[in-house]
Amino acid sequence: QYSFKEVFGTLVVQKELFDVVAKPLVEDLIRGKNGLLFTYGVTGSGKTHTMTGSPGDGGLLPRCLDMIFNSIGPFQAKRFVFKLDDKNGVDVQCEVDALLERQKRDAMPVPKTPSGKRQIDPEFADMINVQDHCKVDEVDEDNVYSVFVSYIEIYNNYIYDLLEEAPFEPIKPKWNNCNTPVRNGDFIPPQSKILREDQNHNMYVTGCTEVEVKSTEEAFEVFWKGQKKRRIANTQLNRESSRSHSVFIIKLAQAPLDADGDNVLQEKEQITLSQLSLVDLAGSERTNRTKAEGNRLREAGNINQSLMTLRTCIEVLRENQMYGTNKMVPYRDSKLTHLFKNYFDGEGKVRMIVCVNPKAEDYEESLQVMRFAEMTQEVEVARPVDRPLCGLTPGRRFRNQAFREELARKLEIRGGPINGETEEQSASEIFLQNFPPLPSCELLDVNDDQTLPKLIEVLEKRHKLRQMLSEEFAKNVLAFKTTLQEFDSSVVSKENYIQGKLSEKEKTIAGQKMELERLEKKIKTLEYKIEILEKTATIYEEDKRNLQQELESKSQKLQRQASDKRRLEARLQGMVAETTMKWEKECERRVAAKQLEMQNKLWVKDEKLKQLKAIVTEPKNEKPERPSRERDREKPVQRSVSPSPVPNAPPVRLRHRRSRSAGERWVDHKPPSNLPTDTVMQPHVPHAITVAAASEKALAKCDKYMLTHQELASDGEIETKLIKGDVFKTRGGGQAVQFTEIETLKQESPTGRKRRSSPSNPDPPEDAADSEWTDVETRCSVAVEMRAGSALGPGYQHHAQPK
């Protein structure tokens, strides 16, 4: 069983999946935070369908776009107000520069950015026809927004731009200096992109096409254009199997308005650039099921390798977080993990959708996928992002808009300027006001001789004033001309100087550009070499780990074999010693028996010789009387017999064997479960404290310790072991026992012929003397022998053996 934050059934609709998984990422995007969404699973499990959707039911990607434009629709900036640079940054332009940029782009012969008013392609029209109208609440109305999209794919661990206008050429083999393809089968794509790290340590793809879009239809049209270039192939498990990892990147640039609420604030520090990456991973597959060959086999190997690197990075991150270690995460082993390195380091929120195929053939692979997905839940990478504060009054956009509307309404009602403002006077009117005023020119009387002289006098004054102003104006014009000529000459000289400096700077810039191009080529070469060295180092490290494991296993095997050999040698030595001792005793017994038998025969012969000598040495006059055979038969031969048992005999006094260390104080530990053996030889230790269980009080009084242990031997008899040791005081004030030797007391029943209990035998044997000696041997058939040790240590064995 595996546990996940959310589990969806087979009948789940795209809207429910979007609300739970992708909607929080879109909300974070508009609030200025980064997000990453994966679709992960085996091949043919529905990852592309989950991301793109089907006609009539759009997937996560069109729903994300629709929610973004529904939220920022009325607050979007005009085109080219925000301008992305080549270093993963964004600049803001004024309205005039943006207008010039738009006019310049419109005049270019290259294909224009798709317009939202044009007819939508019916091939994907049903996918983006989302009727939910989902939007983010609490969008900052004092900001302006622009959306940029890009679409890349990672194929055979190379990055390609799917929106590039250049003709999409197939991958060509790398050629050497002899115009022949290299033998190792290594391929180099001529149009692949490289990864860079910006000043904020975020990874980005250099030279990637980023298109500014203004509507859902326009953005999805860009996506569909790149989707047609994506590599897919027909395999035995999937008719349209993705052969690459695709990444659709949505960048949202936002900046606050100025205090008037009309134009964008021209401060780069106030621009916020957030990013949402939607990743459709290629499915893991086993080549023994897909029966892939050639390019398909190479593609499958690269796909599985990149997924394995992703899994390794997650495992190392989890181990570092859970156990506090600082292991290096191998991001650079794959372009996929290297591109999203900043997400795993905590620069955004990461979500993963695990797609599972219910087919029985995919059971084992689905278990591996779910095990990895369950483990990724324990990795925490999200952290809050602080947005810059502009310090302006919130709500200024709508307040300034309402003020302009109210001002226009009042102007329309009044029909003129407000507050009686006068129109600005012209320069000629101001010039005429400086002349003396003209007197009245009306002639009411013929004899009036004052009006005309006054008028002539005023006109003469005006004429003089005009001449003075004309002369002064001419002088000023001449002075201004002189000043202008001087300024013009100085401007020309400065312009010449600036032109010289500019030409020098241009030469310097050209040299720096050439040096930059050379360094970029060198960087590409070094990066390629670094990748090769990293792959080689990875192979060597893997070989090293395998060799170390093999060495450890072989050393362990050798150690086991050596210990088995030592154990077998000890066992064989014990067996040889025991067998040698057994046969030595058997030989001694046989030699003793043979010697006894020969002594008996010699004694019989000596007796016969004595009788013969007595007969020979008798005097001849005495006739020897021949004894009758009948009398010999009646007279029994006397032989030594065993004494009959005495009734009510006193018990035999037990003989105690004194311990070798009897002069010391002992603790005699005899467990209550021991049974009395009632044997003649009993261990006896004087000056001993007998206890049933060892205690610290008893051990403190003695310096020796003996434990009596009984167990059942293989022959059914009780075997007693005396385990001895020395008592030491510990640093903590307690007592410790160090065992030094073991004595084994073994009890055996005597075996052999039975003793004769009475001499009543009507037919004595012919060799009576032999029988007597044999009877003595029988009576002394039980002996006591002491021999050294056992396999456990030094000691003695007390046992009885038949002679």
PDB file of C-alpha atoms in Angstrom, residues 494-688:
ATOM      1  CA  LYS A 494      33.066  68.200 -30.388  1.00  0.00           C
ATOM      2  CA  GLU A 495      31.252  66.103 -32.949  1.00  0.00           C
ATOM      3  CA  ASN A 496      34.519  65.352 -34.713  1.00  0.00           C
ATOM      4  CA  TYR A 497      36.096  64.463 -31.402  1.00  0.00           C
ATOM      5  CA  ILE A 498      33.133  62.281 -30.491  1.00  0.00           C
ATOM      6  CA  GLN A 499      33.205  60.626 -33.894  1.00  0.00           C
ATOM      7  CA  GLY A 500      36.849  59.728 -33.386  1.00  0.00           C
ATOM      8  CA  LYS A 501      36.173  58.407 -29.929  1.00  0.00           C
ATOM      9  CA  LEU A 502      33.125  56.555 -31.245  1.00  0.00           C
ATOM     10  CA  SER A 503      35.127  54.900 -34.002  1.00  0.00           C
ATOM     11  CA  GLU A 504      37.722  53.835 -31.419  1.00  0.00           C
ATOM     12  CA  LYS A 505      34.982  52.468 -29.184  1.00  0.00           C
ATOM     13  CA  GLU A 506      33.418  50.650 -32.107  1.00  0.00           C
ATOM     14  CA  LYS A 507      36.740  49.028 -32.902  1.00  0.00           C
ATOM     15  CA  THR A 508      37.110  48.084 -29.246  1.00  0.00           C
ATOM     16  CA  ILE A 509      33.538  46.690 -29.180  1.00  0.00           C
ATOM     17  CA  ALA A 510      34.168  44.729 -32.366  1.00  0.00           C
ATOM     18  CA  GLY A 511      37.330  43.258 -30.839  1.00  0.00           C
ATOM     19  CA  GLN A 512      35.455  42.457 -27.640  1.00  0.00           C
ATOM     20  CA  LYS A 513      32.646  40.827 -29.628  1.00  0.00           C
ATOM     21  CA  MET A 514      35.145  38.658 -31.450  1.00  0.00           C
ATOM     22  CA  GLU A 515      36.777  37.790 -28.132  1.00  0.00           C
ATOM     23  CA  LEU A 516      33.323  37.061 -26.687  1.00  0.00           C
ATOM     24  CA  GLU A 517      32.446  34.785 -29.578  1.00  0.00           C
ATOM     25  CA  ARG A 518      35.749  33.005 -29.167  1.00  0.00           C
ATOM     26  CA  LEU A 519      35.135  32.582 -25.437  1.00  0.00           C
ATOM     27  CA  GLU A 520      31.594  31.338 -26.059  1.00  0.00           C
ATOM     28  CA  LYS A 521      32.917  28.742 -28.480  1.00  0.00           C
ATOM     29  CA  LYS A 522      35.538  27.800 -25.945  1.00  0.00           C
ATOM     30  CA  ILE A 523      32.866  27.571 -23.246  1.00  0.00           C
ATOM     31  CA  LYS A 524      30.770  25.278 -25.421  1.00  0.00           C
ATOM     32  CA  THR A 525      33.793  23.080 -26.069  1.00  0.00           C
ATOM     33  CA  LEU A 526      34.668  22.991 -22.378  1.00  0.00           C
ATOM     34  CA  GLU A 527      31.088  22.242 -21.411  1.00  0.00           C
ATOM     35  CA  TYR A 528      31.029  19.380 -23.861  1.00  0.00           C
ATOM     36  CA  LYS A 529      34.310  18.095 -22.446  1.00  0.00           C
ATOM     37  CA  ILE A 530      32.956  18.491 -18.918  1.00  0.00           C
ATOM     38  CA  GLU A 531      29.889  16.451 -19.818  1.00  0.00           C
ATOM     39  CA  ILE A 532      32.089  13.713 -21.277  1.00  0.00           C
ATOM     40  CA  LEU A 533      34.332  13.765 -18.189  1.00  0.00           C
ATOM     41  CA  GLU A 534      31.323  13.668 -15.884  1.00  0.00           C
ATOM     42  CA  LYS A 535      29.922  10.678 -17.739  1.00  0.00           C
ATOM     43  CA  THR A 536      33.335   8.978 -17.622  1.00  0.00           C
ATOM     44  CA  ALA A 537      33.675   9.749 -13.909  1.00  0.00           C
ATOM     45  CA  THR A 538      30.188   8.341 -13.305  1.00  0.00           C
ATOM     46  CA  ILE A 539      31.119   5.139 -15.145  1.00  0.00           C
ATOM     47  CA  TYR A 540      34.381   4.859 -13.185  1.00  0.00           C
ATOM     48  CA  GLU A 541      32.607   5.493  -9.894  1.00  0.00           C
ATOM     49  CA  GLU A 542      30.052   2.826 -10.687  1.00  0.00           C
ATOM     50  CA  ASP A 543      32.841   0.388 -11.600  1.00  0.00           C
ATOM     51  CA  LYS A 544      34.634   1.323  -8.386  1.00  0.00           C
ATOM     52  CA  ARG A 545      31.505   0.659  -6.323  1.00  0.00           C
ATOM     53  CA  ASN A 546      30.971  -2.676  -8.060  1.00  0.00           C
ATOM     54  CA  LEU A 547      34.612  -3.689  -7.515  1.00  0.00           C
ATOM     55  CA  GLN A 548      34.466  -2.623  -3.877  1.00  0.00           C
ATOM     56  CA  GLN A 549      31.302  -4.651  -3.347  1.00  0.00           C
ATOM     57  CA  GLU A 550      32.890  -7.634  -5.073  1.00  0.00           C
ATOM     58  CA  LEU A 551      36.043  -7.243  -2.963  1.00  0.00           C
ATOM     59  CA  GLU A 552      34.020  -7.031   0.241  1.00  0.00           C
ATOM     60  CA  SER A 553      31.980 -10.107  -0.671  1.00  0.00           C
ATOM     61  CA  LYS A 554      35.133 -12.078  -1.521  1.00  0.00           C
ATOM     62  CA  SER A 555      36.909 -10.980   1.663  1.00  0.00           C
ATOM     63  CA  GLN A 556      33.877 -12.004   3.707  1.00  0.00           C
ATOM     64  CA  LYS A 557      33.822 -15.327   1.905  1.00  0.00           C
ATOM     65  CA  LEU A 558      37.546 -15.832   2.624  1.00  0.00           C
ATOM     66  CA  GLN A 559      37.002 -14.954   6.273  1.00  0.00           C
ATOM     67  CA  ARG A 560      34.159 -17.439   6.514  1.00  0.00           C
ATOM     68  CA  GLN A 561      36.272 -20.097   4.837  1.00  0.00           C
ATOM     69  CA  ALA A 562      39.214 -19.378   7.195  1.00  0.00           C
ATOM     70  CA  SER A 563      36.957 -19.574  10.258  1.00  0.00           C
ATOM     71  CA  ASP A 564      35.428 -22.817   8.959  1.00  0.00           C
ATOM     72  CA  LYS A 565      38.935 -24.152   8.357  1.00  0.00           C
ATOM     73  CA  ARG A 566      40.064 -23.215  11.876  1.00  0.00           C
ATOM     74  CA  ARG A 567      36.931 -24.724  13.369  1.00  0.00           C
ATOM     75  CA  LEU A 568      37.424 -27.914  11.338  1.00  0.00           C
ATOM     76  CA  GLU A 569      41.112 -28.102  12.325  1.00  0.00           C
ATOM     77  CA  ALA A 570      40.240 -27.745  16.010  1.00  0.00           C
ATOM     78  CA  ARG A 571      37.542 -30.369  15.676  1.00  0.00           C
ATOM     79  CA  LEU A 572      39.892 -32.740  13.844  1.00  0.00           C
ATOM     80  CA  GLN A 573      42.637 -32.167  16.424  1.00  0.00           C
ATOM     81  CA  GLY A 574      40.182 -32.969  19.210  1.00  0.00           C
ATOM     82  CA  MET A 575      38.974 -36.060  17.385  1.00  0.00           C
ATOM     83  CA  VAL A 576      42.575 -37.187  16.685  1.00  0.00           C
ATOM     84  CA  ALA A 577      43.597 -36.640  20.313  1.00  0.00           C
ATOM     85  CA  GLU A 578      40.535 -38.472  21.619  1.00  0.00           C
ATOM     86  CA  THR A 579      40.987 -41.363  19.155  1.00  0.00           C
ATOM     87  CA  THR A 580      44.713 -41.578  19.946  1.00  0.00           C
ATOM     88  CA  MET A 581      44.033 -41.706  23.675  1.00  0.00           C
ATOM     89  CA  LYS A 582      41.280 -44.275  23.192  1.00  0.00           C
ATOM     90  CA  TRP A 583      43.484 -46.554  21.125  1.00  0.00           C
ATOM     91  CA  GLU A 584      46.431 -46.123  23.486  1.00  0.00           C
ATOM     92  CA  LYS A 585      44.273 -47.258  26.409  1.00  0.00           C
ATOM     93  CA  GLU A 586      42.813 -50.096  24.305  1.00  0.00           C
ATOM     94  CA  CYS A 587      46.316 -51.249  23.381  1.00  0.00           C
ATOM     95  CA  GLU A 588      47.434 -51.062  27.014  1.00  0.00           C
ATOM     96  CA  ARG A 589      44.379 -53.053  28.063  1.00  0.00           C
ATOM     97  CA  ARG A 590      45.014 -55.712  25.416  1.00  0.00           C
ATOM     98  CA  VAL A 591      48.730 -55.915  26.294  1.00  0.00           C
ATOM     99  CA  ALA A 592      47.884 -56.292  30.009  1.00  0.00           C
ATOM    100  CA  ALA A 593      45.328 -58.980  29.211  1.00  0.00           C
ATOM    101  CA  LYS A 594      47.811 -60.804  27.017  1.00  0.00           C
ATOM    102  CA  GLN A 595      50.500 -60.570  29.692  1.00  0.00           C
ATOM    103  CA  LEU A 596      48.088 -61.945  32.293  1.00  0.00           C
ATOM    104  CA  GLU A 597      47.126 -64.800  29.980  1.00  0.00           C
ATOM    105  CA  MET A 598      50.774 -65.698  29.346  1.00  0.00           C
ATOM    106  CA  GLN A 599      51.556 -65.518  33.057  1.00  0.00           C
ATOM    107  CA  ASN A 600      48.673 -67.896  33.746  1.00  0.00           C
ATOM    108  CA  LYS A 601      49.940 -70.367  31.123  1.00  0.00           C
ATOM    109  CA  LEU A 602      53.500 -70.159  32.492  1.00  0.00           C
ATOM    110  CA  TRP A 603      52.216 -70.763  36.020  1.00  0.00           C
ATOM    111  CA  VAL A 604      50.255 -73.824  34.856  1.00  0.00           C
ATOM    112  CA  LYS A 605      53.329 -75.186  33.107  1.00  0.00           C
ATOM    113  CA  ASP A 606      55.446 -74.532  36.201  1.00  0.00           C
ATOM    114  CA  GLU A 607      52.949 -76.421  38.341  1.00  0.00           C
ATOM    115  CA  LYS A 608      52.929 -79.370  35.943  1.00  0.00           C
ATOM    116  CA  LEU A 609      56.724 -79.385  35.900  1.00  0.00           C
ATOM    117  CA  LYS A 610      56.782 -79.342  39.700  1.00  0.00           C
ATOM    118  CA  GLN A 611      54.389 -82.299  39.824  1.00  0.00           C
ATOM    119  CA  LEU A 612      56.460 -84.138  37.227  1.00  0.00           C
ATOM    120  CA  LYS A 613      59.618 -83.429  39.192  1.00  0.00           C
ATOM    121  CA  ALA A 614      57.996 -84.685  42.358  1.00  0.00           C
ATOM    122  CA  ILE A 615      57.004 -87.913  40.658  1.00  0.00           C
ATOM    123  CA  VAL A 616      60.426 -88.367  39.202  1.00  0.00           C
ATOM    124  CA  THR A 617      62.229 -87.719  42.498  1.00  0.00           C
ATOM    125  CA  GLU A 618      60.021 -90.122  44.561  1.00  0.00           C
ATOM    126  CA  PRO A 619      61.703 -93.316  45.943  1.00  0.00           C
ATOM    127  CA  LYS A 620      61.050 -96.368  43.756  1.00  0.00           C
ATOM    128  CA  ASN A 621      60.279 -98.843  46.575  1.00  0.00           C
ATOM    129  CA  GLU A 622      57.107 -97.025  47.311  1.00  0.00           C
ATOM    130  CA  LYS A 623      54.451 -97.777  44.805  1.00  0.00           C
ATOM    131  CA  PRO A 624      52.463 -94.749  43.997  1.00  0.00           C
ATOM    132  CA  GLU A 625      48.864 -95.009  44.469  1.00  0.00           C
ATOM    133  CA  ARG A 626      46.877 -94.009  41.407  1.00  0.00           C
ATOM    134  CA  PRO A 627      43.959 -91.819  42.359  1.00  0.00           C
ATOM    135  CA  SER A 628      40.699 -92.793  40.908  1.00  0.00           C
ATOM    136  CA  ARG A 629      39.019 -90.635  38.367  1.00  0.00           C
ATOM    137  CA  GLU A 630      35.692 -90.982  40.097  1.00  0.00           C
ATOM    138  CA  ARG A 631      37.090 -89.503  43.291  1.00  0.00           C
ATOM    139  CA  ASP A 632      38.605 -86.681  41.303  1.00  0.00           C
ATOM    140  CA  ARG A 633      35.257 -86.018  39.775  1.00  0.00           C
ATOM    141  CA  GLU A 634      33.525 -85.941  43.117  1.00  0.00           C
ATOM    142  CA  LYS A 635      36.078 -83.664  44.714  1.00  0.00           C
ATOM    143  CA  PRO A 636      35.462 -80.143  43.488  1.00  0.00           C
ATOM    144  CA  VAL A 637      38.364 -77.858  42.795  1.00  0.00           C
ATOM    145  CA  GLN A 638      38.504 -75.049  45.303  1.00  0.00           C
ATOM    146  CA  ARG A 639      38.620 -71.555  43.784  1.00  0.00           C
ATOM    147  CA  SER A 640      38.536 -68.164  45.277  1.00  0.00           C
ATOM    148  CA  VAL A 641      35.025 -66.883  45.450  1.00  0.00           C
ATOM    149  CA  SER A 642      33.684 -63.484  46.154  1.00  0.00           C
ATOM    150  CA  PRO A 643      32.389 -62.913  49.642  1.00  0.00           C
ATOM    151  CA  SER A 644      28.667 -62.763  49.943  1.00  0.00           C
ATOM    152  CA  PRO A 645      27.171 -59.359  50.509  1.00  0.00           C
ATOM    153  CA  VAL A 646      26.836 -58.401  54.160  1.00  0.00           C
ATOM    154  CA  PRO A 647      23.293 -57.288  55.017  1.00  0.00           C
ATOM    155  CA  ASN A 648      22.818 -53.796  56.510  1.00  0.00           C
ATOM    156  CA  ALA A 649      26.389 -52.765  55.724  1.00  0.00           C
ATOM    157  CA  PRO A 650      27.315 -49.226  56.663  1.00  0.00           C
ATOM    158  CA  PRO A 651      27.315 -46.787  53.705  1.00  0.00           C
ATOM    159  CA  VAL A 652      30.565 -46.017  51.997  1.00  0.00           C
ATOM    160  CA  ARG A 653      32.073 -42.758  53.152  1.00  0.00           C
ATOM    161  CA  LEU A 654      32.216 -40.292  50.265  1.00  0.00           C
ATOM    162  CA  ARG A 655      35.695 -39.217  49.217  1.00  0.00           C
ATOM    163  CA  HIS A 656      35.951 -35.480  48.560  1.00  0.00           C
ATOM    164  CA  ARG A 657      38.348 -34.203  45.946  1.00  0.00           C
ATOM    165  CA  ARG A 658      39.997 -31.048  47.139  1.00  0.00           C
ATOM    166  CA  SER A 659      39.934 -28.181  44.638  1.00  0.00           C
ATOM    167  CA  ARG A 660      43.206 -26.920  43.254  1.00  0.00           C
ATOM    168  CA  SER A 661      42.584 -23.474  44.724  1.00  0.00           C
ATOM    169  CA  ALA A 662      41.167 -24.484  48.088  1.00  0.00           C
ATOM    170  CA  GLY A 663      43.204 -21.967  49.967  1.00  0.00           C
ATOM    171  CA  GLU A 664      41.011 -19.073  48.740  1.00  0.00           C
ATOM    172  CA  ARG A 665      37.525 -17.837  49.533  1.00  0.00           C
ATOM    173  CA  TRP A 666      34.912 -19.199  47.049  1.00  0.00           C
ATOM    174  CA  VAL A 667      31.272 -18.558  46.099  1.00  0.00           C
ATOM    175  CA  ASP A 668      29.730 -21.994  45.381  1.00  0.00           C
ATOM    176  CA  HIS A 669      26.754 -21.268  43.105  1.00  0.00           C
ATOM    177  CA  LYS A 670      24.470 -24.350  42.977  1.00  0.00           C
ATOM    178  CA  PRO A 671      21.139 -23.682  41.214  1.00  0.00           C
ATOM    179  CA  PRO A 672      18.133 -25.380  42.899  1.00  0.00           C
ATOM    180  CA  SER A 673      17.382 -27.274  39.667  1.00  0.00           C
ATOM    181  CA  ASN A 674      20.540 -29.478  40.009  1.00  0.00           C
ATOM    182  CA  LEU A 675      20.066 -33.196  40.865  1.00  0.00           C
ATOM    183  CA  PRO A 676      22.263 -35.159  43.290  1.00  0.00           C
ATOM    184  CA  THR A 677      24.504 -37.652  41.449  1.00  0.00           C
ATOM    185  CA  ASP A 678      25.316 -39.930  44.465  1.00  0.00           C
ATOM    186  CA  THR A 679      28.721 -40.768  43.022  1.00  0.00           C
ATOM    187  CA  VAL A 680      31.812 -41.571  45.046  1.00  0.00           C
ATOM    188  CA  MET A 681      33.840 -38.682  43.644  1.00  0.00           C
ATOM    189  CA  GLN A 682      32.151 -35.398  44.613  1.00  0.00           C
ATOM    190  CA  PRO A 683      33.587 -31.851  44.211  1.00  0.00           C
ATOM    191  CA  HIS A 684      34.292 -30.251  47.552  1.00  0.00           C
ATOM    192  CA  VAL A 685      35.509 -26.690  48.116  1.00  0.00           C
ATOM    193  CA  PRO A 686      36.282 -25.669  51.693  1.00  0.00           C
ATOM    194  CA  HIS A 687      35.721 -22.148  52.986  1.00  0.00           C
ATOM    195  CA  ALA A 688      32.945 -21.643  50.416  1.00  0.00           C
TER     196      ALA A 688
END
